[in-house]
Amino acid sequence: MRGRAGDRSVLRRVWRWLLRGCLALVALWLLAIVLFAFVPVPFTAVMAERQIDHWLRGDLRYVAHSRWVPMRAIAPPMALAVMAAEDQKFSRHWGFDITAIRDALNHNARSRHIRGASTLSQQTAKNLLLWEGRSWLRKGLETGLTLGIEGVWTKRRILTVYLNIAEFGEGIFGVEAAAQRYFSKPASRLTAEEAALLAAVLPNPLSLRADAPSGYVRQRQRWILRQMRQMGGDAYLAQAGLR
């Protein structure tokens, strides 16, 4: 009897510690959401994951590099390009594109090639606070964090954070680092063609390269440029309150 009572006591203590750990993690996420509504993001979960992975493989030269810039220091075509490429309904949805999710589910049920439907808000939540990979647990956490971000941040803030933390290549995070690396200029001076090229690699920035674009990347760049024009160009950002 004493043995069973002792086992139950240990289990209760373990569950209490697990519950406290989960509550502490949720509190940390909520604090981060509130804090980063106002202050620059110094580092993200994805950046940390990439850095640690390289260190564990003995690569001490790798540095996850990012440099924060406000929206006013980012050329308007860059903001428009990522919306055209990744989330054309960004200014109108509340964090999720239901039509895109339904279409992706139907496509994935018929094809081996998985299609995503993550909005810029979802990608921001994942890149900022979660780990890489596909799992129902991560997707569930991403959903909750996206709702939190959409509830606290403005759309302009979400777009600003996304542009500063998105991965554009090996160790290159944020549009300022990408502009300096690939075009030797600040993000404020990016042209529409350069912005579209950077946006073209976003689906897989570790395989698709802006400095040595493949035929697919060039094709995608041209498609993004067409979408940017159809959306209304830079005037669209002002109309949507994103500049």
JSON list of C-alpha atoms in Angstrom, two decimals, residues 59-160:
[
{"chain": "A", "resi": 59, "resn": "ASP", "atom": "CA", "xyz": [30.09, 24.80, -37.44]},
{"chain": "A", "resi": 60, "resn": "LEU", "atom": "CA", "xyz": [31.23, 27.73, -35.33]},
{"chain": "A", "resi": 61, "resn": "ARG", "atom": "CA", "xyz": [31.41, 30.11, -38.28]},
{"chain": "A", "resi": 62, "resn": "TYR", "atom": "CA", "xyz": [27.64, 30.22, -38.78]},
{"chain": "A", "resi": 63, "resn": "VAL", "atom": "CA", "xyz": [25.94, 33.34, -37.41]},
{"chain": "A", "resi": 64, "resn": "ALA", "atom": "CA", "xyz": [22.20, 33.93, -37.68]},
{"chain": "A", "resi": 65, "resn": "HIS", "atom": "CA", "xyz": [22.41, 37.54, -38.78]},
{"chain": "A", "resi": 66, "resn": "SER", "atom": "CA", "xyz": [19.62, 40.09, -38.57]},
{"chain": "A", "resi": 67, "resn": "ARG", "atom": "CA", "xyz": [19.39, 43.87, -38.33]},
{"chain": "A", "resi": 68, "resn": "TRP", "atom": "CA", "xyz": [16.11, 45.46, -37.29]},
{"chain": "A", "resi": 69, "resn": "VAL", "atom": "CA", "xyz": [14.73, 48.35, -39.33]},
{"chain": "A", "resi": 70, "resn": "PRO", "atom": "CA", "xyz": [11.38, 50.15, -38.97]},
{"chain": "A", "resi": 71, "resn": "MET", "atom": "CA", "xyz": [8.80, 50.06, -41.74]},
{"chain": "A", "resi": 72, "resn": "ARG", "atom": "CA", "xyz": [9.79, 53.56, -42.89]},
{"chain": "A", "resi": 73, "resn": "ALA", "atom": "CA", "xyz": [13.28, 52.18, -43.69]},
{"chain": "A", "resi": 74, "resn": "ILE", "atom": "CA", "xyz": [11.89, 49.42, -45.93]},
{"chain": "A", "resi": 75, "resn": "ALA", "atom": "CA", "xyz": [11.09, 50.19, -49.57]},
{"chain": "A", "resi": 76, "resn": "PRO", "atom": "CA", "xyz": [7.33, 49.91, -50.22]},
{"chain": "A", "resi": 77, "resn": "PRO", "atom": "CA", "xyz": [7.81, 47.30, -52.99]},
{"chain": "A", "resi": 78, "resn": "MET", "atom": "CA", "xyz": [9.30, 44.89, -50.44]},
{"chain": "A", "resi": 79, "resn": "ALA", "atom": "CA", "xyz": [6.21, 44.93, -48.25]},
{"chain": "A", "resi": 80, "resn": "LEU", "atom": "CA", "xyz": [4.00, 44.58, -51.30]},
{"chain": "A", "resi": 81, "resn": "ALA", "atom": "CA", "xyz": [6.12, 41.74, -52.70]},
{"chain": "A", "resi": 82, "resn": "VAL", "atom": "CA", "xyz": [5.78, 39.49, -49.64]},
{"chain": "A", "resi": 83, "resn": "MET", "atom": "CA", "xyz": [2.04, 40.07, -49.57]},
{"chain": "A", "resi": 84, "resn": "ALA", "atom": "CA", "xyz": [1.75, 39.31, -53.29]},
{"chain": "A", "resi": 85, "resn": "ALA", "atom": "CA", "xyz": [3.85, 36.16, -52.87]},
{"chain": "A", "resi": 86, "resn": "GLU", "atom": "CA", "xyz": [2.61, 34.79, -49.56]},
{"chain": "A", "resi": 87, "resn": "ASP", "atom": "CA", "xyz": [-0.68, 36.33, -48.46]},
{"chain": "A", "resi": 88, "resn": "GLN", "atom": "CA", "xyz": [-2.71, 38.61, -50.74]},
{"chain": "A", "resi": 89, "resn": "LYS", "atom": "CA", "xyz": [-5.60, 38.77, -48.26]},
{"chain": "A", "resi": 90, "resn": "PHE", "atom": "CA", "xyz": [-3.34, 39.87, -45.39]},
{"chain": "A", "resi": 91, "resn": "SER", "atom": "CA", "xyz": [-5.02, 43.23, -44.83]},
{"chain": "A", "resi": 92, "resn": "ARG", "atom": "CA", "xyz": [-8.51, 41.67, -44.79]},
{"chain": "A", "resi": 93, "resn": "HIS", "atom": "CA", "xyz": [-8.29, 38.47, -42.73]},
{"chain": "A", "resi": 94, "resn": "TRP", "atom": "CA", "xyz": [-8.03, 37.96, -38.97]},
{"chain": "A", "resi": 95, "resn": "GLY", "atom": "CA", "xyz": [-4.99, 35.70, -39.14]},
{"chain": "A", "resi": 96, "resn": "PHE", "atom": "CA", "xyz": [-6.25, 32.81, -41.25]},
{"chain": "A", "resi": 97, "resn": "ASP", "atom": "CA", "xyz": [-7.24, 32.50, -44.90]},
{"chain": "A", "resi": 98, "resn": "ILE", "atom": "CA", "xyz": [-10.06, 29.95, -44.71]},
{"chain": "A", "resi": 99, "resn": "THR", "atom": "CA", "xyz": [-10.38, 29.62, -48.48]},
{"chain": "A", "resi": 100, "resn": "ALA", "atom": "CA", "xyz": [-6.64, 28.94, -48.86]},
{"chain": "A", "resi": 101, "resn": "ILE", "atom": "CA", "xyz": [-6.76, 26.39, -46.03]},
{"chain": "A", "resi": 102, "resn": "ARG", "atom": "CA", "xyz": [-9.68, 24.56, -47.67]},
{"chain": "A", "resi": 103, "resn": "ASP", "atom": "CA", "xyz": [-7.94, 24.54, -51.05]},
{"chain": "A", "resi": 104, "resn": "ALA", "atom": "CA", "xyz": [-4.69, 23.28, -49.48]},
{"chain": "A", "resi": 105, "resn": "LEU", "atom": "CA", "xyz": [-6.50, 20.44, -47.69]},
{"chain": "A", "resi": 106, "resn": "ASN", "atom": "CA", "xyz": [-8.21, 19.36, -50.92]},
{"chain": "A", "resi": 107, "resn": "HIS", "atom": "CA", "xyz": [-4.90, 19.53, -52.82]},
{"chain": "A", "resi": 108, "resn": "ASN", "atom": "CA", "xyz": [-2.96, 17.62, -50.17]},
{"chain": "A", "resi": 109, "resn": "ALA", "atom": "CA", "xyz": [-5.57, 14.87, -50.11]},
{"chain": "A", "resi": 110, "resn": "ARG", "atom": "CA", "xyz": [-4.91, 14.23, -53.83]},
{"chain": "A", "resi": 111, "resn": "SER", "atom": "CA", "xyz": [-1.18, 14.96, -54.15]},
{"chain": "A", "resi": 112, "resn": "ARG", "atom": "CA", "xyz": [2.12, 13.90, -52.59]},
{"chain": "A", "resi": 113, "resn": "HIS", "atom": "CA", "xyz": [3.35, 17.48, -52.86]},
{"chain": "A", "resi": 114, "resn": "ILE", "atom": "CA", "xyz": [2.20, 19.24, -49.69]},
{"chain": "A", "resi": 115, "resn": "ARG", "atom": "CA", "xyz": [0.83, 22.75, -50.17]},
{"chain": "A", "resi": 116, "resn": "GLY", "atom": "CA", "xyz": [0.77, 25.15, -47.25]},
{"chain": "A", "resi": 117, "resn": "ALA", "atom": "CA", "xyz": [-1.76, 27.86, -46.53]},
{"chain": "A", "resi": 118, "resn": "SER", "atom": "CA", "xyz": [-0.07, 29.84, -43.77]},
{"chain": "A", "resi": 119, "resn": "THR", "atom": "CA", "xyz": [-0.73, 33.56, -43.72]},
{"chain": "A", "resi": 120, "resn": "LEU", "atom": "CA", "xyz": [1.92, 36.15, -42.90]},
{"chain": "A", "resi": 121, "resn": "SER", "atom": "CA", "xyz": [0.44, 36.29, -39.39]},
{"chain": "A", "resi": 122, "resn": "GLN", "atom": "CA", "xyz": [0.84, 32.53, -38.92]},
{"chain": "A", "resi": 123, "resn": "GLN", "atom": "CA", "xyz": [4.38, 32.59, -40.31]},
{"chain": "A", "resi": 124, "resn": "THR", "atom": "CA", "xyz": [5.27, 35.43, -37.96]},
{"chain": "A", "resi": 125, "resn": "ALA", "atom": "CA", "xyz": [3.95, 33.51, -34.95]},
{"chain": "A", "resi": 126, "resn": "LYS", "atom": "CA", "xyz": [5.81, 30.36, -35.97]},
{"chain": "A", "resi": 127, "resn": "ASN", "atom": "CA", "xyz": [9.11, 32.02, -36.83]},
{"chain": "A", "resi": 128, "resn": "LEU", "atom": "CA", "xyz": [9.08, 34.18, -33.71]},
{"chain": "A", "resi": 129, "resn": "LEU", "atom": "CA", "xyz": [8.00, 31.73, -31.02]},
{"chain": "A", "resi": 130, "resn": "LEU", "atom": "CA", "xyz": [7.94, 28.12, -32.26]},
{"chain": "A", "resi": 131, "resn": "TRP", "atom": "CA", "xyz": [10.13, 25.46, -33.82]},
{"chain": "A", "resi": 132, "resn": "GLU", "atom": "CA", "xyz": [10.44, 24.23, -37.41]},
{"chain": "A", "resi": 133, "resn": "GLY", "atom": "CA", "xyz": [8.69, 21.12, -38.67]},
{"chain": "A", "resi": 134, "resn": "ARG", "atom": "CA", "xyz": [5.18, 19.82, -39.19]},
{"chain": "A", "resi": 135, "resn": "SER", "atom": "CA", "xyz": [3.07, 18.45, -36.37]},
{"chain": "A", "resi": 136, "resn": "TRP", "atom": "CA", "xyz": [-0.45, 18.90, -35.03]},
{"chain": "A", "resi": 137, "resn": "LEU", "atom": "CA", "xyz": [0.97, 20.13, -31.73]},
{"chain": "A", "resi": 138, "resn": "ARG", "atom": "CA", "xyz": [2.98, 22.89, -33.39]},
{"chain": "A", "resi": 139, "resn": "LYS", "atom": "CA", "xyz": [0.06, 23.82, -35.65]},
{"chain": "A", "resi": 140, "resn": "GLY", "atom": "CA", "xyz": [-2.26, 24.04, -32.65]},
{"chain": "A", "resi": 141, "resn": "LEU", "atom": "CA", "xyz": [0.17, 26.30, -30.77]},
{"chain": "A", "resi": 142, "resn": "GLU", "atom": "CA", "xyz": [0.66, 28.37, -33.92]},
{"chain": "A", "resi": 143, "resn": "THR", "atom": "CA", "xyz": [-3.10, 28.89, -34.15]},
{"chain": "A", "resi": 144, "resn": "GLY", "atom": "CA", "xyz": [-3.35, 30.17, -30.58]},
{"chain": "A", "resi": 145, "resn": "LEU", "atom": "CA", "xyz": [-0.30, 32.43, -30.93]},
{"chain": "A", "resi": 146, "resn": "THR", "atom": "CA", "xyz": [-1.60, 33.82, -34.22]},
{"chain": "A", "resi": 147, "resn": "LEU", "atom": "CA", "xyz": [-4.87, 34.79, -32.56]},
{"chain": "A", "resi": 148, "resn": "GLY", "atom": "CA", "xyz": [-2.88, 36.47, -29.78]},
{"chain": "A", "resi": 149, "resn": "ILE", "atom": "CA", "xyz": [-0.73, 38.41, -32.23]},
{"chain": "A", "resi": 150, "resn": "GLU", "atom": "CA", "xyz": [-3.72, 39.48, -34.32]},
{"chain": "A", "resi": 151, "resn": "GLY", "atom": "CA", "xyz": [-5.51, 40.61, -31.16]},
{"chain": "A", "resi": 152, "resn": "VAL", "atom": "CA", "xyz": [-2.62, 42.71, -29.81]},
{"chain": "A", "resi": 153, "resn": "TRP", "atom": "CA", "xyz": [-0.63, 43.89, -32.83]},
{"chain": "A", "resi": 154, "resn": "THR", "atom": "CA", "xyz": [-1.73, 46.07, -35.72]},
{"chain": "A", "resi": 155, "resn": "LYS", "atom": "CA", "xyz": [-1.46, 44.71, -39.26]},
{"chain": "A", "resi": 156, "resn": "ARG", "atom": "CA", "xyz": [1.35, 47.17, -39.89]},
{"chain": "A", "resi": 157, "resn": "ARG", "atom": "CA", "xyz": [3.24, 45.80, -36.88]},
{"chain": "A", "resi": 158, "resn": "ILE", "atom": "CA", "xyz": [2.79, 42.21, -38.02]},
{"chain": "A", "resi": 159, "resn": "LEU", "atom": "CA", "xyz": [4.15, 43.09, -41.46]},
{"chain": "A", "resi": 160, "resn": "THR", "atom": "CA", "xyz": [7.08, 44.99, -39.93]}
]
